[in-house]
Short mmCIF file of C-alpha atoms in Angstrom, two decimals:
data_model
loop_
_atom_site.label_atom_id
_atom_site.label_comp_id
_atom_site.label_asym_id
_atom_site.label_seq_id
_atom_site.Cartn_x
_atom_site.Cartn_y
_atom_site.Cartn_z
CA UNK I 1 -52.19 6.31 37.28
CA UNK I 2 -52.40 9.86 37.99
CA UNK I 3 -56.27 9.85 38.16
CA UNK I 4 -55.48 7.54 41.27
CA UNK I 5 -52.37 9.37 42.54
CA UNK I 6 -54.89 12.45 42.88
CA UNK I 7 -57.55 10.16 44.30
CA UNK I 8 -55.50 9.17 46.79
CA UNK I 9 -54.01 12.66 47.84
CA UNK I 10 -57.64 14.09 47.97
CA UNK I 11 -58.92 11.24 50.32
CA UNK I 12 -55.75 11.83 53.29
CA UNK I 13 -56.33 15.63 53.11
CA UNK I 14 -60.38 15.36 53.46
CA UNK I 15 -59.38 12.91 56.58
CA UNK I 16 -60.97 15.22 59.41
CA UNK I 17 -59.99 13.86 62.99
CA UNK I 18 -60.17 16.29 66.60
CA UNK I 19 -57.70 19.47 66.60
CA UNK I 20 -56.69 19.22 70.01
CA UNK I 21 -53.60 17.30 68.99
CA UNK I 22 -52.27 19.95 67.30
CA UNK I 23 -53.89 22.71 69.58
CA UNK I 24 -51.86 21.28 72.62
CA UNK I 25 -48.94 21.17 70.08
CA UNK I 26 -48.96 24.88 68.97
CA UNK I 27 -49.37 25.98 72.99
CA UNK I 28 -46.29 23.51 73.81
CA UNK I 29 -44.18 25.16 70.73
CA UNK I 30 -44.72 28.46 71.38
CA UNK I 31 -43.71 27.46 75.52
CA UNK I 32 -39.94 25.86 74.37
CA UNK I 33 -39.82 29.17 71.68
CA UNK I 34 -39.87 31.32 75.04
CA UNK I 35 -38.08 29.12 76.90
CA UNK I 36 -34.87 29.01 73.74
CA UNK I 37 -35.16 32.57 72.73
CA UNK I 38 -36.84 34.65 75.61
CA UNK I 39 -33.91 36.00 76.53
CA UNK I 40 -32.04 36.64 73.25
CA UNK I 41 -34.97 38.44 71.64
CA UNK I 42 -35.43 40.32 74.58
CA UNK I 43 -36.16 44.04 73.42
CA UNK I 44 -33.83 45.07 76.40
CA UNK I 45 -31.19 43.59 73.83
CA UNK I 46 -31.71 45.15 70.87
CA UNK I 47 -28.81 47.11 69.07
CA UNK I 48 -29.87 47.74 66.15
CA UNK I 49 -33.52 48.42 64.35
CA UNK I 50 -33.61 44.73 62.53
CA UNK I 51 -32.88 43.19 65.95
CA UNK I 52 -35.39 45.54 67.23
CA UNK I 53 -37.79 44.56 64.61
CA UNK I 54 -37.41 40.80 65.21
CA UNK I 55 -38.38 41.08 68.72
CA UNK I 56 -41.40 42.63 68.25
CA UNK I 57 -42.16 40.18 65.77
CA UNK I 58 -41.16 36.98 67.60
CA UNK I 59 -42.95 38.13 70.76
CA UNK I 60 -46.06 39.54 69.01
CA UNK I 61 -46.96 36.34 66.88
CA UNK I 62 -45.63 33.50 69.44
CA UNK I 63 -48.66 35.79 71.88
CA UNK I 64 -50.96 35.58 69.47
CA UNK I 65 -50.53 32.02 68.82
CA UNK I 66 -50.29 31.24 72.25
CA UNK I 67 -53.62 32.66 72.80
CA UNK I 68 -55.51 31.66 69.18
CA UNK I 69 -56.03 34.44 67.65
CA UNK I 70 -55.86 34.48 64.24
CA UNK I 71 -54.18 31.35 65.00
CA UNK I 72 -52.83 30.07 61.31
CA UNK I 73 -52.07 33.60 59.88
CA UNK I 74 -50.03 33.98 63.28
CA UNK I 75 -48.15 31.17 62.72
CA UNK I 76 -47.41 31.82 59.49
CA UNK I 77 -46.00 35.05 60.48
CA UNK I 78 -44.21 33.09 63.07
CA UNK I 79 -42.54 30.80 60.92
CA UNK I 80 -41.63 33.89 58.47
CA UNK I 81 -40.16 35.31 61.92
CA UNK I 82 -38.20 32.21 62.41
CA UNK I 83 -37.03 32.05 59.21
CA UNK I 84 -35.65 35.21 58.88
CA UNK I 85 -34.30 35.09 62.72
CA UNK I 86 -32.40 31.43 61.29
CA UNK I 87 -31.43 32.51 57.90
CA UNK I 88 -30.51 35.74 58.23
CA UNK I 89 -29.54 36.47 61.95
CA UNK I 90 -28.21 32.89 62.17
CA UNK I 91 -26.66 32.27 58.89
CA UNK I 92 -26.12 35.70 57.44
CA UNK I 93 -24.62 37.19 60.48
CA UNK I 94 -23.14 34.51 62.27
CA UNK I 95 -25.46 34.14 65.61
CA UNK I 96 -24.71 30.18 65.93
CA UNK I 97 -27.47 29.97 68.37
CA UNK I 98 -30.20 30.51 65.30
CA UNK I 99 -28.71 27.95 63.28
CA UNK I 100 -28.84 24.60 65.29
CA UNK I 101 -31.14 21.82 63.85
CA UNK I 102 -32.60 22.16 67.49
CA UNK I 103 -33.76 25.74 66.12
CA UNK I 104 -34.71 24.50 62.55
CA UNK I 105 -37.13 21.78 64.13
CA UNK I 106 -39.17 24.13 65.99
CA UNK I 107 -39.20 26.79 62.91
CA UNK I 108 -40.62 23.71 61.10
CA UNK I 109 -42.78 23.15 63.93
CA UNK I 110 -44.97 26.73 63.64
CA UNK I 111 -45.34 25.79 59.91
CA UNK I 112 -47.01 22.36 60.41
CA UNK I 113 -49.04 24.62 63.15
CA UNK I 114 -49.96 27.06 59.86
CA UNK I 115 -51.31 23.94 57.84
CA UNK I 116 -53.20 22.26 60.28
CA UNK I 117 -56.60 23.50 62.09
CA UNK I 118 -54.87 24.59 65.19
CA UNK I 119 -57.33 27.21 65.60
CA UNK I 120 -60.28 25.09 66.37
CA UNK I 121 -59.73 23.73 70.24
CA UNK I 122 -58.59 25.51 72.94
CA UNK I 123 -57.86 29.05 70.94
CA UNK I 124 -60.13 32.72 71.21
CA UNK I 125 -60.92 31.66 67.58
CA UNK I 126 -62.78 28.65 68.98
CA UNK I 127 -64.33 30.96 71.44
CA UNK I 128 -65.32 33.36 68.80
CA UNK I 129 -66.59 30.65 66.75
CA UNK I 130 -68.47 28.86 69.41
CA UNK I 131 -70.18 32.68 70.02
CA UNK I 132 -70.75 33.33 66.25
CA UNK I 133 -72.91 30.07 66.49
CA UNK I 134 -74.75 30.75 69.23
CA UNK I 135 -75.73 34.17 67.95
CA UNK I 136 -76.92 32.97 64.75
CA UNK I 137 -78.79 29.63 66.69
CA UNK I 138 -76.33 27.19 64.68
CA UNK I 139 -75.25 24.33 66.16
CA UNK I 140 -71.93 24.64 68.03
CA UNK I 141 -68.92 23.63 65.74
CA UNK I 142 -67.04 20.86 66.07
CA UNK I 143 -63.27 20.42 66.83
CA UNK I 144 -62.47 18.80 63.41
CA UNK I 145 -60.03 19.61 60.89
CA UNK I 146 -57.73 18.13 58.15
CA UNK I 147 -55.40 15.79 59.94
CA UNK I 148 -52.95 15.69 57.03
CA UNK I 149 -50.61 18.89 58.57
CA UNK I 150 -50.10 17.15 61.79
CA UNK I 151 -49.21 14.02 60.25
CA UNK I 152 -46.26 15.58 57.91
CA UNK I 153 -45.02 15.75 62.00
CA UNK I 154 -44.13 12.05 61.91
CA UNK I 155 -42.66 12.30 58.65
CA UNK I 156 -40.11 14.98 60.08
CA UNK I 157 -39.19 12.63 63.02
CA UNK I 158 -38.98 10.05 61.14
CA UNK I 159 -36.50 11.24 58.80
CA UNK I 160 -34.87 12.87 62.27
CA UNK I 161 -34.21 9.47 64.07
CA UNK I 162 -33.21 7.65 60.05
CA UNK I 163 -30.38 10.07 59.39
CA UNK I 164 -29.74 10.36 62.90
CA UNK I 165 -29.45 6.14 63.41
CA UNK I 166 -27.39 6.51 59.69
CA UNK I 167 -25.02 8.49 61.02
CA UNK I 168 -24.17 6.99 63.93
CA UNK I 169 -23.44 3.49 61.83
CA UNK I 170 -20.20 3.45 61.94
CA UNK I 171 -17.41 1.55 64.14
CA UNK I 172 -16.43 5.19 65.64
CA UNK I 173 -19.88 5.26 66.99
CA UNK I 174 -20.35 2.26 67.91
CA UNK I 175 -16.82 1.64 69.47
CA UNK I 176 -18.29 3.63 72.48
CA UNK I 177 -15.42 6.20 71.31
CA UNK I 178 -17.94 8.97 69.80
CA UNK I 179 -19.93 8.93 73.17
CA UNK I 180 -16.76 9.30 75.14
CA UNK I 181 -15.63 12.50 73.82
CA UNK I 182 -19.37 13.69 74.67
CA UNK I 183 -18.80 12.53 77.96
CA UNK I 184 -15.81 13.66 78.53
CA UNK I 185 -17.27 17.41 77.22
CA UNK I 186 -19.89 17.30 79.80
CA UNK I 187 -18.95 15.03 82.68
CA UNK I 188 -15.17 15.77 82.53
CA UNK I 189 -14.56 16.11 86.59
CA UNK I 190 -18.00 15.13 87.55
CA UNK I 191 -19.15 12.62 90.41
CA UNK I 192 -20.77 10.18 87.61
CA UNK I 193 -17.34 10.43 85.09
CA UNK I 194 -15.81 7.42 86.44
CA UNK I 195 -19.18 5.16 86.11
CA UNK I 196 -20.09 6.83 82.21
CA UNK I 197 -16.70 6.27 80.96
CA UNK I 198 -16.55 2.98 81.84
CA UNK I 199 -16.35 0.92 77.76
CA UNK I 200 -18.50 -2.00 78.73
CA UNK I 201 -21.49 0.91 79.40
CA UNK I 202 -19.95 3.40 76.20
CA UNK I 203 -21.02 0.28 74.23
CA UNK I 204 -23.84 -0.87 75.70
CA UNK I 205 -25.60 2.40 75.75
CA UNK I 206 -24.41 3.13 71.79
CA UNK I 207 -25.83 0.04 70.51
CA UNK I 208 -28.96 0.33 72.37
CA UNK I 209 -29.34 4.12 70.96
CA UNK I 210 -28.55 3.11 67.55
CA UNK I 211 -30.97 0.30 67.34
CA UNK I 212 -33.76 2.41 68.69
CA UNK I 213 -33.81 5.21 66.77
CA UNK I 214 -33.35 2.91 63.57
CA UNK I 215 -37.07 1.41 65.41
CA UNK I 216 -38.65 4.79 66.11
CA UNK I 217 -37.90 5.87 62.42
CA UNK I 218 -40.35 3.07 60.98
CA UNK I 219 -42.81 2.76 63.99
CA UNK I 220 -43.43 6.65 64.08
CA UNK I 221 -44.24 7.19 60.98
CA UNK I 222 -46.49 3.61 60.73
CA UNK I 223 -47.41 4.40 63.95
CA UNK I 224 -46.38 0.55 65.09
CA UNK I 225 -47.29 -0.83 68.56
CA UNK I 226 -48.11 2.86 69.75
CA UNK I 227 -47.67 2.18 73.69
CA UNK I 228 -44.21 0.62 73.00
CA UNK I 229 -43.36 3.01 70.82
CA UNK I 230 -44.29 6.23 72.57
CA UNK I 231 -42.53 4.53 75.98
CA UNK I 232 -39.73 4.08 73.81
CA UNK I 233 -39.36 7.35 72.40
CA UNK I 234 -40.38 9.15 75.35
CA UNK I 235 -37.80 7.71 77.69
CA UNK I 236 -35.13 8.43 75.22
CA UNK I 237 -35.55 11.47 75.18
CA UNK I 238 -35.62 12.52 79.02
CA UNK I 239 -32.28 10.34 78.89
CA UNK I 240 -30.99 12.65 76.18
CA UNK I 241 -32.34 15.85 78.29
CA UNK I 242 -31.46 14.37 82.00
CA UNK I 243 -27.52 13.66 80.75
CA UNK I 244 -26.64 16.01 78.03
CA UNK I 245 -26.96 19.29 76.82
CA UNK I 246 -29.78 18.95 74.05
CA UNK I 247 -31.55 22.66 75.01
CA UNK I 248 -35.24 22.20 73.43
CA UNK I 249 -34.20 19.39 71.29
CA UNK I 250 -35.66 16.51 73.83
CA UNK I 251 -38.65 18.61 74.61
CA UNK I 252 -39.86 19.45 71.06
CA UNK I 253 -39.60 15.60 70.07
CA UNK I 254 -41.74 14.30 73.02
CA UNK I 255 -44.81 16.84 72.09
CA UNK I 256 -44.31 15.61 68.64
CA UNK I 257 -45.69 12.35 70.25
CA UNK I 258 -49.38 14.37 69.59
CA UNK I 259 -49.07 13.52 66.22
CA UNK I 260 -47.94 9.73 66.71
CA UNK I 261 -50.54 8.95 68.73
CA UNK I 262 -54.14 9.26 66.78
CA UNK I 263 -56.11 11.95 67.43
CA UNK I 264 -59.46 10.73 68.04
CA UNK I 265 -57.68 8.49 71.14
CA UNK I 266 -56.62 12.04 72.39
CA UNK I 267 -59.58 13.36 72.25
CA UNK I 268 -61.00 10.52 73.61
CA UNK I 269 -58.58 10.64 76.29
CA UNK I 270 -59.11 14.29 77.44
CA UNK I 271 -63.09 14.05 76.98
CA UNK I 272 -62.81 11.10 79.62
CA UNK I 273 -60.20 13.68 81.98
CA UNK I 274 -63.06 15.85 82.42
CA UNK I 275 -65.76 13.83 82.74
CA UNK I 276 -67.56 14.21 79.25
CA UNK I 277 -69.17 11.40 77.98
CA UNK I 278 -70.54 11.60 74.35
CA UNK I 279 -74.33 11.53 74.39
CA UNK I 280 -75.85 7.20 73.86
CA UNK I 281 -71.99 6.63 75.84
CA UNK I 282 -72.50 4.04 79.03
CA UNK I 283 -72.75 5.72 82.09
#
């Protein structure tokens, strides 16, 4: 049994499929890091030499991943940054905004960017690569890697939308009553109050929430009816970002659609964008 359990764990991590999945991935991640902590880990608002030392960090690897180089030891760094910024900033010394689940998913993120081969496509280690080659009149290397990093990016939204669907299970939720107090945090005075108050829509809209993120938590991670799915999922999530205050949350879960959707269809997808066609393809 374990002869097979080994087997089987050897075969999905010798799966090689295209790295711009993940490549687009890592350049989107390091964007919403910017975006959520810019301004935070700002070195204009540094007090004190660990703050000072966590900028330089934060800013230094989320560059260098940004651009490729060195593009897995980066990340690691990166996620070491993170974890320190979430752990001991957030945690130890009570900065709330480090310690959101919004700010654990992306640390997550530059670790799953660590694993995978997100330094062959669209990175100066491709670049350097493609010119080692060259020199050395080898062909040009591929865009291949392990695909079995990426996909540990499903599992994590999976298990997202389960416990989130779990928790919500409940008559409080589904009463309309636990979206009303949201509502009235947010909208409280506002034009649409009136109209998102209203219980026949509170219900409505908390059934319909429940019973799709109980979906997305089985078709994401079995990657079921893709184009429904990723509609699905997608539009949820610019309905979470367009009404309430989710900061990166929203933004981080729609470019973990890379991973849902297969890679080779990507690639596919963006060879087609620029007009490539693979060599014996019909013109």
């Amino acid at each position: 049994m374990m002869r097979e359990l080994r087997a089987s764990i050897e075969e999905i991590s010798s799966v090689q499929v295209s790295a711009r999945p993940i490549a687009l991935f890592r350049i989107g991640i390091v964007a919403l890091l910017w975006n959520r902590y810019g301004a935070m880990n700002g070195m204009f608002g540094a007090d004190s030499d660990a703050e000072l030392f966590l900028s330089l960090m934060f800013f230094g690897t989320t560059a260098l991943v940004l651009v490729g180089f060195k593009t897995r030891l980066a990340a690691a760094f990166l996620f070491a940054t993170l974890a320190m910024q979430y752990y001991v900033f957030g945690y130890g010394l009570g900065v709330h905004e480090y310690t959101h689940h919004h700010a654990y998913m992306l640390m997550l993120s530059t670790l799953i960017i660590a694993m995978g081969p997100s330094d062959r496509a669209y990175s100066i280690d491709r670049w350097l690569a493609i010119r080692a080659a060259e020199n050395a009149g080898k062909p040009i290397p591929d865009e291949m890697g392990p695909g079995w990093a990426f996909r540990l990016m499903t599992v994590q939204m999976a298990a997202l939308y389960f416990w989130a669907a779990v928790d919500k299970t409940s008559v409080f939720y589904l009463s309309g009553d636990w979206l009303a107090r949201v509502f009235e945090w947010g909208y409280a005075g506002h034009i649409l109050y009136p109209l998102l108050t209203l219980k026949l829509f509170l219900i409505t809209a908390s059934i319909i929430v429940l019973i799709v993120e109980y979906y997305l938590a089985a078709a994401v991670l079995c990657r079921l009816w893709l184009p429904v799915t990723c509609t699905i999922g997608i539009a949820l999530h610019l309905c979470f970002a367009l009404m309430l205050n989710v900061d990166t949350y929203s933004l981080t879960m729609i470019i973990g659609y890379l991973a849902v959707i297969p890679a080779d269809r990507i690639h596919a997808a963006i060879d087609r964008l620029q007009g490539y066609r693979p060599a014996g393809a019909p013109a």
